[in-house]
Structure formats: C-alpha cells, structure tokens
Amino acid sequence: MTSSEDQLENSTNHASLERAKARSVELEEAIDQDPSRFRILTGDRPTGKLHLGHYFGTLKNRVELQNRGVETWVLVADYQVITDRDAVGPLRQRVLGLVADYLAVGIDPKRSIIFNHSAVPALNQLLLPFLSLVTESELHRNPTVKSELDATNGRAMSGLLLTYPVHQAADILFCKANLVPVGQDQLPHLEQTRLIAQRFDRRYGRADKEHPVFPRPDALLSKTPLLLGTDGNKMSKSRGNTIELDMTADETARVLKKAKTDPDRVITYDPENRPEVSNLLMMASLATGEDPHAIADRIGDGGGGTLKSVVTDALNEFLAPIRERREELAANEDYLLEVLHHGDEVANEQADRTLAEVRRAMDMVY
C-alpha cells in the first residue's frame, strides 16, 4: 500500500471512530430512556481463562447493560477456537469455566442468554448466504485477518480464519442484535456485519423495504481505558502477563511482584511517559474507584514495591467476592450445564426463526 493510500485509510478510520464515539453517546442516552429497544450480542472464545482485562474491558459493561434492562445475549464461541489453532485443547473445561466466570461477575441467566456456537446449527448455516455477499478482497482487508496472517510467520491461512468476520456477522445477526459493545479495534468487524445486513436486504428483501430481514447493528464503544499486562505489553492469555479471575490472593501477589515498573521512586500517573507505572495505578483505580492521581500522591516516593503492594491489596479485595462465588459455581457442574443448555434452547429457537425468514426471502421454501 502506498503512503497516500495509508493516509487515506488512516483518515477514513479516524472519521469512522469519531462517528462511532458520537453515536455511542446517543445510544447511552437512548438506553436510559428505553432499554427495551435494544438487544446486545457479545461473547468470548474459550481459549483460556478470563482475566482482569476481560473484566474491566467487557464483563463489567455486560453486567451494567443487563442491569439497565437491555436484553443481553452472551456467546461462548467454541467453534471460533479453531479459527487459528490446530486443536481445541481442554475445551469442555474451558467452556464451563467461562460460564462460571460469567455467572460469578453478575451475568444473570434469568435475564441474559448464555449459549455456545456448536449447539446452534441454524446460526452457522447463515454463513452460506452471507459468504455470497462479501468478496475475497474485502476479507483480506479486514484488520483482524491481516494481523493474524502477519502473525503466522508464513503459515497458510485457514478458510475459517479468512471468513472469521462473516462468522461474527452471523453471530450478531442471527439473534437480530442491534447493539454490540466493542473496543475501537473491533469496529471494522461491525462495519462488515452492517454491510452484510444491508446487502442481504438489498438483494433478497426488496419486496418489504419497510421491514428488513436484519437490523443494522450499532457499536457501543467501551469507555474503559485499555489495560496493559504486568510486563507492559498487551494483556494476553498467551503471554502469561494477566491477573486471572480465578487466581488466589497469593497467586495474584506473586504475579504483581514481578510486574514491570521503572527506576523512579516517586510514583506519578503519567500514561504517556510512564506506561507501566500508570497501568498499575489504573488497575488500583478501577478496583477502588479512587482517582489514579490520588493513589500516586498517596504512595509518593514509596517506589515500585509500595505501588505493587497497594495494587495487590486493591485487586484482592475487589476480586474476593467474585472468586468466592466462582469457586462455588465451579463445584456445581450440573448447574453450569443447566444454564448453558437453557441458553442453547433459546438460541436455537431464535436461530430457526431467523433461518426460516432468510429462506423465505431467498425463495427457498419448497
């Protein structure tokens, strides 16, 4: 790509981000006025244990939206485990662990639908018509596909990885979700979903323009700042730089003891110039509700050791009830399966209705 093309893409991305931010403000106000207008779809791949970044980045927001009265659908994306992997690993254990995490943080199965990919055939069947609505070049341009391809070190891309954005579109559209909580990096996926919904209705839904088959889902941008891992890099399960939700207090202390700081003993909150120190302060701030500048002032010249001690205490106190509840849930596998199977049943009913509507629109009812 030439420098002028790079500039054009960056300008377009910036404009899209600003529009998404403005739209998110409008959506927050609309939720306050009438939450029943909205249905959200969100979820996770069961590739490992959920951690602090997941909690403050997505889980906390899901619980808040649920409690505000928004209908919430939470996907355990088990099929997407093999998007970039050769094997599924201890999948059953991870799926049930994910359900336990969801319930422990406050997702209520009486108000939210928790379900998994592989149990909803009609959802996955939407991939066929949806794939006919996108081009290969569009898929190759998707930022997630590009970044994953760059990370393969020359390994051939699987068809599932290439079509990952289309699978995500099926996840969102099968349940007629019109709101998707996302980070800024996920906006291209949602734009692809909106494009697929628009193209489907343009191609097959001409007879009823007033009632499109699919909604055009909006992005609800996360307001939580991005947390780094304890090594100063992106928080990632594969890097081992995370505080997992199911860790003990002692395990949390050991991980934080190795956290990266800097040589300056005077602790200040300065994300641009002191990212590692500021990241630890932000962890404590999110856990306690106290301003990170105030926490830094209180530590003063106590240095990195005092900072780590403050963060450890704050996180362990904050996570204690979540961990206690999670331990109880993990010991009751029958209940976890009951929650998942109930969600699967509801999701299948919705997916069957949506697929029937798609078949009617495509004149495939014989």
Coordinates of C-alpha atoms in Angstrom, one line a residue:
M1 CA 0.0 0.0 0.0
T2 CA 1.4 3.4 -1.0
S3 CA 1.9 6.3 1.5
S4 CA -1.1 8.2 0.0
E5 CA -3.3 5.1 0.4
D6 CA -2.1 4.7 4.0
Q7 CA -3.0 8.4 4.7
L8 CA -6.5 7.9 3.1
E9 CA -7.1 4.7 5.2
N10 CA -6.0 6.4 8.4
S11 CA -8.2 9.4 7.7
T12 CA -11.1 7.2 7.0
N13 CA -10.5 5.1 10.1
H14 CA -10.3 8.3 12.2
A15 CA -13.5 9.7 10.8
S16 CA -15.3 6.3 11.4
L17 CA -14.0 6.3 15.0
E18 CA -15.3 9.8 15.7
R19 CA -18.7 8.9 14.3
A20 CA -18.8 5.8 16.4
K21 CA -17.9 7.8 19.5
A22 CA -20.7 10.4 18.8
R23 CA -23.1 7.6 18.1
S24 CA -22.2 5.8 21.4
V25 CA -23.1 8.9 23.3
E26 CA -26.5 9.0 21.6
L27 CA -27.0 5.3 22.3
E28 CA -26.2 5.6 26.0
E29 CA -28.9 8.3 26.3
A30 CA -31.4 6.1 24.3
I31 CA -30.7 3.1 26.7
D32 CA -31.5 5.3 29.7
Q33 CA -34.8 6.4 28.0
D34 CA -36.0 2.9 26.8
P35 CA -33.7 -0.1 27.2
S36 CA -36.3 -2.4 25.8
R37 CA -35.4 -1.1 22.3
F38 CA -32.1 -2.9 22.3
R39 CA -30.7 -6.4 22.2
I40 CA -26.9 -6.9 22.5
L41 CA -24.7 -9.7 21.4
T42 CA -21.3 -10.2 23.0
G43 CA -19.1 -13.1 23.9
D44 CA -15.7 -14.7 24.1
R45 CA -13.6 -17.5 22.7
P46 CA -12.9 -20.3 25.2
T47 CA -9.2 -20.3 24.6
G48 CA -8.1 -19.8 28.2
K49 CA -9.0 -18.3 31.5
L50 CA -10.6 -14.8 31.7
H51 CA -8.6 -12.1 33.3
L52 CA -8.6 -8.6 34.6
G53 CA -8.6 -7.1 31.1
H54 CA -11.7 -9.1 30.2
Y55 CA -13.5 -8.0 33.4
F56 CA -12.9 -4.2 33.1
G57 CA -12.9 -4.3 29.3
T58 CA -16.1 -6.2 28.7
L59 CA -17.6 -8.2 31.5
K60 CA -18.4 -5.3 33.8
N61 CA -20.1 -3.5 31.0
R62 CA -22.2 -6.5 30.1
V63 CA -23.5 -6.7 33.7
E64 CA -24.2 -3.0 33.7
L65 CA -26.2 -3.2 30.4
Q66 CA -28.1 -6.2 31.7
N67 CA -28.9 -4.4 34.9
R68 CA -30.1 -1.4 33.0
G69 CA -32.7 -3.6 31.3
V70 CA -31.0 -4.3 27.9
E71 CA -31.7 -7.8 26.6
T72 CA -28.3 -9.5 26.6
W73 CA -27.1 -12.5 24.6
V74 CA -23.6 -13.9 25.6
L75 CA -21.9 -16.2 23.2
V76 CA -19.4 -18.9 24.1
A77 CA -17.7 -19.0 20.7
D78 CA -16.4 -22.6 20.8
Y79 CA -16.3 -23.0 17.0
Q80 CA -14.0 -20.0 16.8
V81 CA -11.4 -21.7 18.9
I82 CA -10.2 -23.4 15.8
T83 CA -10.0 -20.2 13.8
D84 CA -6.3 -20.0 14.3
R85 CA -5.5 -23.3 16.1
D86 CA -4.9 -26.9 15.1
A87 CA -6.7 -28.4 18.2
V88 CA -9.4 -27.3 20.6
G89 CA -7.4 -28.1 23.8
P90 CA -9.3 -28.8 27.0
L91 CA -12.5 -27.3 25.5
R92 CA -15.1 -28.7 27.8
Q93 CA -13.2 -27.4 30.9
R94 CA -12.8 -24.0 29.4
V95 CA -16.4 -23.7 28.2
L96 CA -17.7 -24.5 31.7
G97 CA -15.0 -22.2 33.2
L98 CA -16.3 -19.4 31.0
V99 CA -19.9 -19.9 32.1
A100 CA -18.7 -19.9 35.8
D101 CA -16.9 -16.6 35.2
Y102 CA -19.9 -15.1 33.6
L103 CA -22.2 -16.0 36.5
A104 CA -19.6 -15.1 39.1
V105 CA -19.3 -11.5 37.8
G106 CA -23.0 -11.0 37.8
I107 CA -24.4 -12.1 34.5
D108 CA -27.9 -13.4 35.5
P109 CA -29.2 -16.4 33.4
K110 CA -32.7 -15.3 34.2
R111 CA -32.1 -12.0 32.4
S112 CA -29.3 -12.9 29.9
I113 CA -28.9 -15.7 27.4
I114 CA -25.7 -17.7 27.6
F115 CA -25.2 -20.1 24.7
N116 CA -22.5 -21.7 22.6
H117 CA -21.8 -21.8 18.8
S118 CA -21.7 -25.5 18.2
A119 CA -25.1 -26.1 19.8
V120 CA -26.9 -23.8 17.3
P121 CA -26.8 -25.3 13.8
A122 CA -29.1 -22.7 12.2
L123 CA -26.7 -19.9 13.3
N124 CA -23.8 -21.5 11.5
Q125 CA -25.9 -22.2 8.4
L126 CA -26.2 -18.5 7.8
L127 CA -22.6 -18.5 6.8
L128 CA -23.5 -19.8 3.3
P129 CA -25.7 -17.0 2.1
F130 CA -23.6 -14.4 4.0
L131 CA -20.4 -15.6 2.2
S132 CA -22.0 -14.9 -1.1
L133 CA -22.4 -11.2 -0.1
V134 CA -18.7 -10.5 0.5
T135 CA -15.6 -10.5 -1.7
E136 CA -12.3 -12.2 -1.1
S137 CA -10.5 -8.8 -1.2
E138 CA -12.8 -7.4 1.5
L139 CA -12.0 -10.3 3.8
H140 CA -8.3 -9.9 3.2
R141 CA -8.5 -6.2 4.1
N142 CA -10.1 -6.9 7.5
P143 CA -7.6 -5.7 10.1
T144 CA -8.0 -8.8 12.3
V145 CA -7.5 -11.1 9.4
K146 CA -4.4 -9.1 8.3
S147 CA -2.9 -9.1 11.8
E148 CA -3.5 -12.8 12.3
L149 CA -1.9 -13.5 8.9
D150 CA 1.1 -11.4 9.8
A151 CA 1.5 -13.4 13.0
T152 CA 1.5 -16.8 11.3
N153 CA 5.1 -16.4 10.0
G154 CA 4.2 -17.6 6.5
R155 CA 1.9 -20.4 7.6
A156 CA -1.1 -20.8 5.2
M157 CA -4.3 -19.1 6.3
S158 CA -7.2 -21.4 7.0
G159 CA -10.6 -20.8 5.3
L160 CA -12.1 -20.3 8.8
L161 CA -9.7 -17.5 9.6
L162 CA -10.3 -15.8 6.3
T163 CA -14.1 -15.9 6.9
Y164 CA -13.9 -15.1 10.6
P165 CA -15.6 -11.6 10.0
V166 CA -18.5 -13.4 8.3
H167 CA -18.9 -15.8 11.2
Q168 CA -19.0 -12.9 13.5
A169 CA -21.7 -11.3 11.4
A170 CA -23.8 -14.5 11.7
D171 CA -23.3 -14.4 15.5
I172 CA -24.7 -10.9 15.6
L173 CA -27.4 -11.1 13.0
F174 CA -29.0 -14.5 13.8
C175 CA -30.5 -13.1 17.1
K176 CA -31.3 -9.7 15.5
A177 CA -28.9 -7.9 17.8
N178 CA -29.0 -4.1 17.2
L179 CA -26.2 -3.2 19.6
V180 CA -22.7 -4.6 20.0
P181 CA -20.4 -3.5 22.8
V182 CA -16.9 -3.3 21.2
G183 CA -13.5 -1.8 21.5
Q184 CA -12.1 0.5 18.9
D185 CA -10.2 -2.3 17.2
Q186 CA -13.4 -4.2 16.6
L187 CA -15.2 -1.5 14.6
P188 CA -14.2 -3.0 11.2
H189 CA -15.9 -6.3 12.2
L190 CA -19.1 -4.5 13.0
E191 CA -18.9 -2.5 9.8
Q192 CA -18.6 -5.7 7.9
T193 CA -21.7 -7.0 9.7
R194 CA -23.7 -3.9 8.8
L195 CA -22.6 -4.3 5.2
I196 CA -23.7 -7.9 5.1
A197 CA -27.1 -7.0 6.6
Q198 CA -27.5 -4.2 4.0
R199 CA -26.5 -6.3 1.0
F200 CA -28.8 -9.2 2.1
D201 CA -31.8 -6.9 2.3
R202 CA -30.9 -5.2 -0.9
R203 CA -30.6 -8.4 -2.8
Y204 CA -33.3 -10.5 -1.3
G205 CA -35.6 -8.2 0.7
R206 CA -36.9 -5.8 -1.9
A207 CA -40.5 -6.9 -1.5
D208 CA -40.7 -5.5 2.0
K209 CA -38.4 -2.4 2.3
E210 CA -40.2 -1.3 5.5
H211 CA -39.3 -4.5 7.3
P212 CA -35.7 -5.5 6.6
V213 CA -34.7 -9.0 7.5
F214 CA -31.8 -7.8 9.5
P215 CA -31.2 -4.8 11.7
R216 CA -28.1 -2.6 11.2
P217 CA -26.3 -3.1 14.5
D218 CA -24.6 -0.2 16.2
A219 CA -21.3 -0.2 18.1
L220 CA -21.4 0.8 21.7
L221 CA -17.8 1.8 22.4
S222 CA -16.1 0.8 25.7
K223 CA -15.3 3.7 28.0
T224 CA -12.7 1.7 30.0
P225 CA -9.1 2.5 29.2
L226 CA -7.0 -0.4 27.8
L227 CA -5.1 -2.2 30.5
L228 CA -1.6 -3.5 29.8
G229 CA -0.2 -6.8 31.0
T230 CA 2.1 -6.9 34.0
D231 CA 5.1 -6.9 31.6
G232 CA 4.0 -3.7 30.0
N233 CA 2.8 -5.4 26.8
K234 CA -0.7 -6.1 25.6
M235 CA -2.6 -8.2 28.2
S236 CA -2.8 -11.7 26.7
K237 CA -3.5 -15.2 27.9
S238 CA -0.7 -16.5 25.8
R239 CA 1.9 -14.1 27.3
G240 CA 1.2 -15.1 30.9
N241 CA 1.0 -11.4 31.9
T242 CA -2.5 -11.4 33.3
I243 CA -4.3 -11.4 36.6
E244 CA -6.8 -14.3 36.1
L245 CA -10.2 -14.0 37.7
D246 CA -9.8 -17.4 39.4
M247 CA -6.4 -16.8 40.9
T248 CA -5.9 -17.0 44.6
A249 CA -4.8 -13.9 46.6
D250 CA -1.3 -15.4 46.9
E251 CA -1.1 -16.1 43.2
T252 CA -2.1 -12.5 42.4
A253 CA 0.6 -11.2 44.8
R254 CA 3.2 -13.4 43.1
V255 CA 2.3 -12.2 39.6
L256 CA 2.2 -8.5 40.6
K257 CA 5.6 -8.8 42.5
K258 CA 7.1 -9.4 39.0
A259 CA 5.3 -6.6 37.4
K260 CA 7.4 -4.1 35.4
T261 CA 7.8 -0.6 36.7
D262 CA 10.7 1.9 36.2
P263 CA 13.6 3.3 38.3
D264 CA 11.9 6.5 39.5
R265 CA 10.9 6.0 43.2
V266 CA 8.4 8.9 43.0
I267 CA 5.2 7.4 41.8
T268 CA 3.2 9.6 39.3
Y269 CA 0.3 8.9 37.0
D270 CA 1.7 9.7 33.5
P271 CA 0.4 7.2 30.9
E272 CA 2.5 8.6 28.1
N273 CA 5.9 8.7 29.8
R274 CA 5.4 6.1 32.5
P275 CA 3.1 3.5 30.9
E276 CA 4.0 0.6 33.2
V277 CA 3.6 2.5 36.5
S278 CA 0.5 4.2 35.2
N279 CA -1.0 0.9 34.2
L280 CA -0.6 -0.4 37.8
L281 CA -2.2 2.7 39.1
M282 CA -5.1 2.3 36.8
M283 CA -5.6 -1.3 38.0
A284 CA -5.9 0.0 41.5
S285 CA -8.1 2.9 40.4
L286 CA -10.6 0.6 38.6
A287 CA -10.7 -1.7 41.6
T288 CA -11.3 1.0 44.2
G289 CA -12.9 3.8 42.3
E290 CA -10.2 6.2 43.5
D291 CA -8.6 8.6 41.0
P292 CA -5.2 7.2 39.9
H293 CA -3.5 10.6 40.5
A294 CA -4.7 10.5 44.1
I295 CA -3.3 6.9 44.6
A296 CA 0.0 8.1 43.2
D297 CA 0.1 11.1 45.5
R298 CA -0.6 8.8 48.5
I299 CA 2.3 6.5 47.6
G300 CA 4.6 9.4 46.9
D301 CA 8.3 8.3 47.0
G302 CA 7.4 4.8 48.2
G303 CA 8.7 3.3 44.9
G304 CA 7.6 0.3 42.9
G305 CA 7.4 -2.0 45.9
T306 CA 4.8 0.1 47.7
L307 CA 2.9 0.6 44.4
K308 CA 2.7 -3.2 43.8
S309 CA 1.6 -3.7 47.4
V310 CA -1.2 -1.1 47.0
V311 CA -2.3 -2.7 43.7
T312 CA -2.2 -6.2 45.2
D313 CA -4.4 -5.2 48.2
A314 CA -6.9 -3.3 46.0
L315 CA -7.3 -6.1 43.5
N316 CA -7.5 -8.9 46.0
E317 CA -10.2 -7.1 48.0
F318 CA -12.1 -6.3 44.8
L319 CA -11.9 -9.8 43.4
A320 CA -12.6 -11.7 46.6
P321 CA -16.4 -11.9 46.3
I322 CA -16.1 -12.8 42.6
R323 CA -13.6 -15.5 43.3
E324 CA -15.7 -16.9 46.2
R325 CA -18.8 -17.1 44.0
R326 CA -16.8 -18.6 41.1
E327 CA -15.4 -21.4 43.4
E328 CA -19.0 -22.3 44.4
L329 CA -20.1 -22.4 40.8
A330 CA -17.2 -24.4 39.5
A331 CA -18.0 -27.1 42.0
N332 CA -21.6 -27.4 40.6
E333 CA -21.1 -28.6 37.1
D334 CA -24.7 -29.7 36.7
Y335 CA -25.9 -26.2 37.3
L336 CA -23.4 -24.7 34.8
L337 CA -24.6 -27.2 32.2
E338 CA -28.2 -26.4 33.0
V339 CA -27.6 -22.7 32.4
L340 CA -25.8 -23.4 29.1
H341 CA -28.4 -25.9 27.8
H342 CA -31.2 -23.4 28.6
G343 CA -29.4 -20.7 26.7
D344 CA -28.8 -23.1 23.8
E345 CA -32.5 -23.9 23.7
V346 CA -33.5 -20.2 23.5
A347 CA -30.7 -19.5 20.9
N348 CA -31.9 -22.4 18.7
E349 CA -35.5 -21.2 18.7
Q350 CA -34.3 -17.8 17.6
A351 CA -31.9 -19.2 15.0
D352 CA -34.5 -21.4 13.5
R353 CA -36.9 -18.4 13.1
T354 CA -34.2 -16.3 11.5
L355 CA -33.1 -19.0 9.1
A356 CA -36.7 -19.6 8.1
E357 CA -37.1 -15.9 7.4
V358 CA -33.8 -15.9 5.3
R359 CA -35.1 -18.9 3.3
R360 CA -38.4 -17.1 2.6
A361 CA -36.6 -14.0 1.5
M362 CA -34.4 -16.1 -0.8
D363 CA -37.4 -18.0 -2.2
M364 CA -36.0 -21.3 -0.9
V365 CA -39.2 -22.6 0.8
Y366 CA -40.3 -25.7 -1.2

